[in-house]
Coordinates of C-alpha atoms and ligand atoms in Angstrom, one line a residue:
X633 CA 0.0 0.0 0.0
X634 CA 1.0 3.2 -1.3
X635 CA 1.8 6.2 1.9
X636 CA -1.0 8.0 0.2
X637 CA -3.1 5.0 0.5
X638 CA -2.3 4.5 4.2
X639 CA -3.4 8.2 5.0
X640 CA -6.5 7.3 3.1
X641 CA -6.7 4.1 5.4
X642 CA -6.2 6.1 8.6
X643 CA -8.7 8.4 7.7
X644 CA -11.4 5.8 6.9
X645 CA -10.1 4.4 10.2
X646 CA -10.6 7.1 12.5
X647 CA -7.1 6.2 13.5
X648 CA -5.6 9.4 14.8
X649 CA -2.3 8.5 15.5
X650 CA -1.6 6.6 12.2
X651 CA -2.8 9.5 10.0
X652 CA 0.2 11.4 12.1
X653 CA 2.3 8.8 11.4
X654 CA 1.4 8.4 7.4
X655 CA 1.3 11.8 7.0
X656 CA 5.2 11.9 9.0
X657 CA 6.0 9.2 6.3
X658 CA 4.5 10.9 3.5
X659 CA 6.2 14.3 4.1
X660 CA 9.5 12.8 5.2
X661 CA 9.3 10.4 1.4
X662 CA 8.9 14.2 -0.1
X663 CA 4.9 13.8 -0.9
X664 CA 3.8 17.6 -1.9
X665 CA 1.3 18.7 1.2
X666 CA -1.6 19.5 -1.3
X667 CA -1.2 15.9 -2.5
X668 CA -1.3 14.3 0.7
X669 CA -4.6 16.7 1.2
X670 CA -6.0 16.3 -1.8
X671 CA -5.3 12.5 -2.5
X672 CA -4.8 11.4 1.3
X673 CA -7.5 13.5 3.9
X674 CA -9.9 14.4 1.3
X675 CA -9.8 10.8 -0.6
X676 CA -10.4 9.4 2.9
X677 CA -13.2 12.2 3.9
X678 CA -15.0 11.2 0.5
X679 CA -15.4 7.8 1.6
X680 CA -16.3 8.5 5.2
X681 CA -19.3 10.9 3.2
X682 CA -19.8 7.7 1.3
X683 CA -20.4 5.2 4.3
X684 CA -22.0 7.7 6.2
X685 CA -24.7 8.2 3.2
X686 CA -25.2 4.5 2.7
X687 CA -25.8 3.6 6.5
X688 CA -22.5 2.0 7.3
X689 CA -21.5 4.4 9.8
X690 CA -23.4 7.2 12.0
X691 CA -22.3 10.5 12.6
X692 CA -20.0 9.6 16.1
X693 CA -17.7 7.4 13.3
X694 CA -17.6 10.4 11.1
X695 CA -16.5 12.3 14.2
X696 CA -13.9 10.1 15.1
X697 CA -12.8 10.4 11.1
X698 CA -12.7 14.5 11.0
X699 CA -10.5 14.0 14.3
X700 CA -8.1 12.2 12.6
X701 CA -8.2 14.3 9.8
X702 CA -7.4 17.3 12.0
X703 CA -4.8 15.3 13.6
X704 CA -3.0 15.3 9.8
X705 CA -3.6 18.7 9.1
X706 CA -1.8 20.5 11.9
X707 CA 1.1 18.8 10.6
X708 CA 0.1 19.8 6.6
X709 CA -0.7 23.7 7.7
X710 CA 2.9 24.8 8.0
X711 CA 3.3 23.2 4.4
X712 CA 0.1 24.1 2.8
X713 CA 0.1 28.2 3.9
X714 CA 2.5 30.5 1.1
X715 CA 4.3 32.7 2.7
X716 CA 6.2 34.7 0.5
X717 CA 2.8 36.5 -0.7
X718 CA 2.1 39.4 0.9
X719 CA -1.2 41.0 0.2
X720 CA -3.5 43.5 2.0
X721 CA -7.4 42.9 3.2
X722 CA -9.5 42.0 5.9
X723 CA -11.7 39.2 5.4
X724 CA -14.7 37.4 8.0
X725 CA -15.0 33.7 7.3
X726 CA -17.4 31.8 8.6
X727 CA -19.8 28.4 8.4
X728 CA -23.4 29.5 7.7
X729 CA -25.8 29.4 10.1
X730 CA -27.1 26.0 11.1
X731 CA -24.3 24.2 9.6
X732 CA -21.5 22.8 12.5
X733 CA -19.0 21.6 9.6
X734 CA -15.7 23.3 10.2
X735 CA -12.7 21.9 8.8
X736 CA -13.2 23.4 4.9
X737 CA -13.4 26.9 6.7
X738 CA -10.5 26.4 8.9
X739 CA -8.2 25.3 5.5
X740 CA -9.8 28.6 4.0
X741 CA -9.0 30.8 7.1
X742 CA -5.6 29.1 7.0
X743 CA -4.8 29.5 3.7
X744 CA -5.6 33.4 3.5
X745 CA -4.1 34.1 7.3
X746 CA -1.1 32.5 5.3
X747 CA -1.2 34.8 2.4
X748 CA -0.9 38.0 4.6
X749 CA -4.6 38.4 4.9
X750 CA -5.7 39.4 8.3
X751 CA -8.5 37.1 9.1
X752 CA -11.5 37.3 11.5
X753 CA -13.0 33.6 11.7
X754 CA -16.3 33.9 13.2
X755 CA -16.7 30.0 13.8
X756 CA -19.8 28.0 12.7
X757 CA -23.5 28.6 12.8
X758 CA -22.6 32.3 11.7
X759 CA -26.2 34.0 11.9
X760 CA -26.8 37.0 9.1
X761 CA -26.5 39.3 11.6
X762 CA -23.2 38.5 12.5
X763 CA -21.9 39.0 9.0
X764 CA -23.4 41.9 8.5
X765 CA -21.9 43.1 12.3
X766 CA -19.1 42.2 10.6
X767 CA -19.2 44.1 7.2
X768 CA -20.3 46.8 9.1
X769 CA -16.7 47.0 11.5
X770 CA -15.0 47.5 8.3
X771 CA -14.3 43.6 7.0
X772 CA -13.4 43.8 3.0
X773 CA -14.5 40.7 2.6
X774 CA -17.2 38.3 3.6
X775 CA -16.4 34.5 3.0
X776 CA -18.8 32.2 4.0
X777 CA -18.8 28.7 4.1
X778 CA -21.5 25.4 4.0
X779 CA -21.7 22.1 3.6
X780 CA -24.8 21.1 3.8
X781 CA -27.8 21.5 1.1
X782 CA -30.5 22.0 4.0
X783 CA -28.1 25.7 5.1
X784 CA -26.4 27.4 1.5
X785 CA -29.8 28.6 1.2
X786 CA -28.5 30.8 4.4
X787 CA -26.0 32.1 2.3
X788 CA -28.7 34.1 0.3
X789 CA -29.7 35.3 3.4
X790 CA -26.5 36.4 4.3
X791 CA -26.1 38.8 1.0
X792 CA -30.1 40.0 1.1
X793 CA -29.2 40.9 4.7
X794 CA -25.8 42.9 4.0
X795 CA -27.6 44.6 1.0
X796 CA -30.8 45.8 3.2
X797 CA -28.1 46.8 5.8
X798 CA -26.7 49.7 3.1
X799 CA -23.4 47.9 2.9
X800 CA -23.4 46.0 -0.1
X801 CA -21.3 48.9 -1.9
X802 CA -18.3 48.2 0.5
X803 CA -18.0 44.8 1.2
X804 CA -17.1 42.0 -1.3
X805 CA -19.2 38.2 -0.5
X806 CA -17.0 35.4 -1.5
X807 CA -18.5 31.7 -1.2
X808 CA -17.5 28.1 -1.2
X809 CA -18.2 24.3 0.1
X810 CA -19.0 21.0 -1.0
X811 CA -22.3 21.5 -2.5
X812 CA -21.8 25.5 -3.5
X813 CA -21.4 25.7 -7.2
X814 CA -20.3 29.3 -9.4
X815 CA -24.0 29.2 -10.8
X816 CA -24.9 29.2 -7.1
X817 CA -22.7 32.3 -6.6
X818 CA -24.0 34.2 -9.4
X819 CA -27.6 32.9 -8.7
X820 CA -27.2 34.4 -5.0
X821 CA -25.7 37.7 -6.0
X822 CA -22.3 36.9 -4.5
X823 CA -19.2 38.1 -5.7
X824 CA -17.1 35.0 -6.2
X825 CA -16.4 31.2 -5.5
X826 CA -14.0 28.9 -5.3
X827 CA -14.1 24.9 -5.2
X828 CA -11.2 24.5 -2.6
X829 CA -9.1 26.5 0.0
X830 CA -6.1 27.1 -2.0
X831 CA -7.9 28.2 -5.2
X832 CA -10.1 30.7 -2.7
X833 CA -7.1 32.9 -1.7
X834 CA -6.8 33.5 -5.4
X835 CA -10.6 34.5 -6.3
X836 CA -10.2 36.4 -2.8
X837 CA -7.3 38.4 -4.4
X838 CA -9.3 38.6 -7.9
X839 CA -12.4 40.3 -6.0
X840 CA -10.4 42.6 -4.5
X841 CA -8.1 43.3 -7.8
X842 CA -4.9 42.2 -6.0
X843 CA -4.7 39.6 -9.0
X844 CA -6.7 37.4 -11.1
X845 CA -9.6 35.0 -9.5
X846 CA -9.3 31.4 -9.4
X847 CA -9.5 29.3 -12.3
X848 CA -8.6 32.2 -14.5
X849 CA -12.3 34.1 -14.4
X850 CA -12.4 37.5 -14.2
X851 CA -13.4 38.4 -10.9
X852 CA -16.7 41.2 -10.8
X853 CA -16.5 43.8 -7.8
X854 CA -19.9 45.9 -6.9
Ligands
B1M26 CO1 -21.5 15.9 7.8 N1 -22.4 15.8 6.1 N2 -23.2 16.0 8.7 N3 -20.5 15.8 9.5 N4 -20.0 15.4 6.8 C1 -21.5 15.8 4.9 C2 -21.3 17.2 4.4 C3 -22.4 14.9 3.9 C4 -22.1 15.2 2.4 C5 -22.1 13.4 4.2 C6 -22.9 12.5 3.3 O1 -24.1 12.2 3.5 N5 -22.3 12.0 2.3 C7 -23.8 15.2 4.4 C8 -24.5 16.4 3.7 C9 -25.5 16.0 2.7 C10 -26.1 17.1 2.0 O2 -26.4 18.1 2.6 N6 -26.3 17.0 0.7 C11 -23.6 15.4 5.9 C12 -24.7 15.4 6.8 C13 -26.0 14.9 6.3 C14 -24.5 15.7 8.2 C15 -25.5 15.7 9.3 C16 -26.9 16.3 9.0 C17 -25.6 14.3 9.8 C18 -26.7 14.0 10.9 O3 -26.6 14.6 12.0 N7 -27.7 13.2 10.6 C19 -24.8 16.6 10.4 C20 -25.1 18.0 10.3 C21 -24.6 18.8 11.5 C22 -24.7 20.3 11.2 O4 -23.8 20.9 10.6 N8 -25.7 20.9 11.7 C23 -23.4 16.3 10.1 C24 -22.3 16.3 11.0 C25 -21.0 16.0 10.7 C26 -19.9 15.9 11.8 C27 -20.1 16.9 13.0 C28 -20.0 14.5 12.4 C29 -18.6 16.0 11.0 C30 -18.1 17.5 10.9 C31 -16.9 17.7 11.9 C32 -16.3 19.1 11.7 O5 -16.4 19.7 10.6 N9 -15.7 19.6 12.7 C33 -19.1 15.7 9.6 C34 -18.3 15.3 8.5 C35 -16.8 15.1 8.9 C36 -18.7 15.2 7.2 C37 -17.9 14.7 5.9 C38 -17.7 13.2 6.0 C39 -16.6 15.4 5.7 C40 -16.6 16.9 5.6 C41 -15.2 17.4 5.6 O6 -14.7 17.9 6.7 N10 -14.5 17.3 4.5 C42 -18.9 15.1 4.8 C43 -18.8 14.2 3.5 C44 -17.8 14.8 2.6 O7 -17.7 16.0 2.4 N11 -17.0 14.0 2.0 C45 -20.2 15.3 5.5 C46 -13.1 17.7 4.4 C47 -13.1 19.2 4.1 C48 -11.6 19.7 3.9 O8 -13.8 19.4 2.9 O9 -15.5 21.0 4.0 O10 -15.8 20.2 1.6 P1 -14.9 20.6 2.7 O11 -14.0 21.8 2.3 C49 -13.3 21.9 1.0 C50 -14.1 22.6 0.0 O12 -15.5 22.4 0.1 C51 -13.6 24.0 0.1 O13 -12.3 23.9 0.6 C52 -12.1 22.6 1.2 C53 -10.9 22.0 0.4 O14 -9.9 22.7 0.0 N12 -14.4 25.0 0.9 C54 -14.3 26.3 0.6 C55 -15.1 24.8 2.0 N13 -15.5 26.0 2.4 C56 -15.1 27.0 1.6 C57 -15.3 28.3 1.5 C58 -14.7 29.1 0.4 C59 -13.9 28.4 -0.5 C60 -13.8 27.0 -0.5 O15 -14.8 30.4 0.3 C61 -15.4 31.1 1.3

C-alpha cells in the first residue's frame, strides 16, 4: 500500500495516530502537502461521506474520522500556507448558520491568514447578523462557508441581509463548500467562489483586484 493509501486508510479508520504517522512518512518520502490533502484526507473524507450516506457508519464514526483528519492537518498547515505573498485585506469567514461543519473553513481561514490576509474567523453557525456586524466594522471581505444542502440557502440570506443593511457597496461576498457551485454564486448575488481552500485565496485576491480569480475568471466587484 502506497503512503498515500495509508493516509487514506487512517482516515477511513478514524485512527488518529496513524494518519500522524502516514502523513510523517508521507512528508519525510517528499509527498507535496496538497497531494497528501487532496489525494490522502480528502480521498479518505470522500469515503467516510460515502459510508456515512449508505448507512455504514453514524455520525459519532464520522467524528472520530474528521479528528483524525485534523490530527494530519496541523502537521500539513505549516506546508500548505504561502508565505512569500504578501497582500492586504481583511476578510470574516465563517460556516453559515445551522451548519456545525468546520474543517473546509478552517483550511480557508488558514490559507488566507497564510497569504498576509488578516482574518477574523467567526466559527460555525454564523447568523446574518453577525456577518453583517461584521461588514459593518470595516471587514473587506465576507467569506462564507456550507456544507450542507438544507443551510447554503442561508447564504442568500447572508447577501439579502448585507444589502438591506446599506453595505453591499463596500464589502465583497465570496463563497465556497462542498455542495456551493459558481451558478450558485451568481444565482445568490455573490461576488465570487471557489471549489477549494487554496484556489479561494486566489478569487479572494481577484475580488479585491490584488490579481486574477481562481480558475482564470475575471473576478466582478460591486
Ligand atoms: Co457531515 N455531512 N453532517 N459531518 N460530513 C456531509 C457534508 C455529507 C455530504 C455526508 C454524506 O451524507 N455523504 C452530508 C451532507 C448531505 C447534503 O447536505 N447533501 C452530511 C450530513 C447529512 C451531516 C448531518 C446532517 C448528519 C446528521 O446529523 N444526521 C450533520 C449536520 C450537522 C450540522 O452541521 N448541523 C453532520 C455532522 C457532521 C460531523 C459533525 C459528524 C462532521 C463534521 C466535523 C467538523 O467539521 N468539525 C461531519 C463530517 C466530517 C462530514 C464529511 C464526512 C466530511 C466533511 C469534511 O470535513 N470534508 C462530509 C462528507 C464529505 O464532504 N466527503 C459530510 C473535508 C473538508 C476539507 O472538505 O469541508 O468540503 P470541505 O472543504 C473543502 C471545499 O468544500 C472548500 O475547501 C475545502 C478543500 O480545499 N471549501 C471552501 C469549504 N468552504 C469553503 C469556503 C470558500 C472556498 C472554499 O470560500 C469562502
Amino acid at each position: 500500500m502506497s503512503t498515500v493509501q495509508e493516509l487514506v486508510q487512517a482516515v477511513v479508520d478514524g485512527e488518529a495516530a496513524d494518519a500522524v504517522s502516514a502523513t510523517e512518512k508521507g512528508l519525510s518520502e517528499g509527498i507535496a502537502a496538497d497531494e497528501l490533502l487532496q489525494d490522502g484526507l480528502m480521498e479518505g473524507m470522500r469515503e467516510v461521506g460515502r459510508q456515512f450516506e449508505d448507512g455504514e457508519i453514524y455520525v459519532p464514526e464520522m467524528l472520530v474520522c474528521a479528528h483524525a483528519m485534523k490530527a494530519s492537518l496541523a502537521l500539513l498547515q505549516p506546508r500548505l500556507i504561502e508565505t512569500d505573498v504578501k497582500s492586504s485585506g481583511r476578510i470574516a469567514v465563517g460556516t453559515v448558520e445551522g451548519d456545525l461543519h468546520d474543517i473546509g473553513k478552517n483550511l480557508v481561514v488558514m490559507m488566507l491568514q497564510g497569504s498576509g490576509f488578516e482574518v477574523d474567523d467567526l466559527g460555525v453557525d454564523v447568523y446574518p447578523e453577525r456577518f453583517v456586524e461584521a461588514a459593518r466594522s470595516g471587514a473587506d471581505v465576507i467569506a462564507m462557508s456550507a456544507l450542507l444542502t438544507t443551510t447554503m440557502t442561508n447564504m442568500q440570506r447572508v447577501v439579502d441581509a448585507i444589502t438591506d443593511a446599506g453595505l453591499r457597496g463596500s464589502v465583497r461576498i465570496v463563497v465556497g463548500g462542498a455542495p456551493i457551485t459558481q451558478t450558485y454564486c451568481d444565482e445568490i448575488g455573490a461576488d465570487g467562489y471557489a471549489k477549494t481552500a487554496s484556489s479561494a485565496v486566489r478569487m479572494v485576491k481577484g475580488v479585491l483586484g490584488l490579481a486574477e480569480s481562481a480558475d482564470g475568471r475575471a473576478a466582478t466587484a460591486n
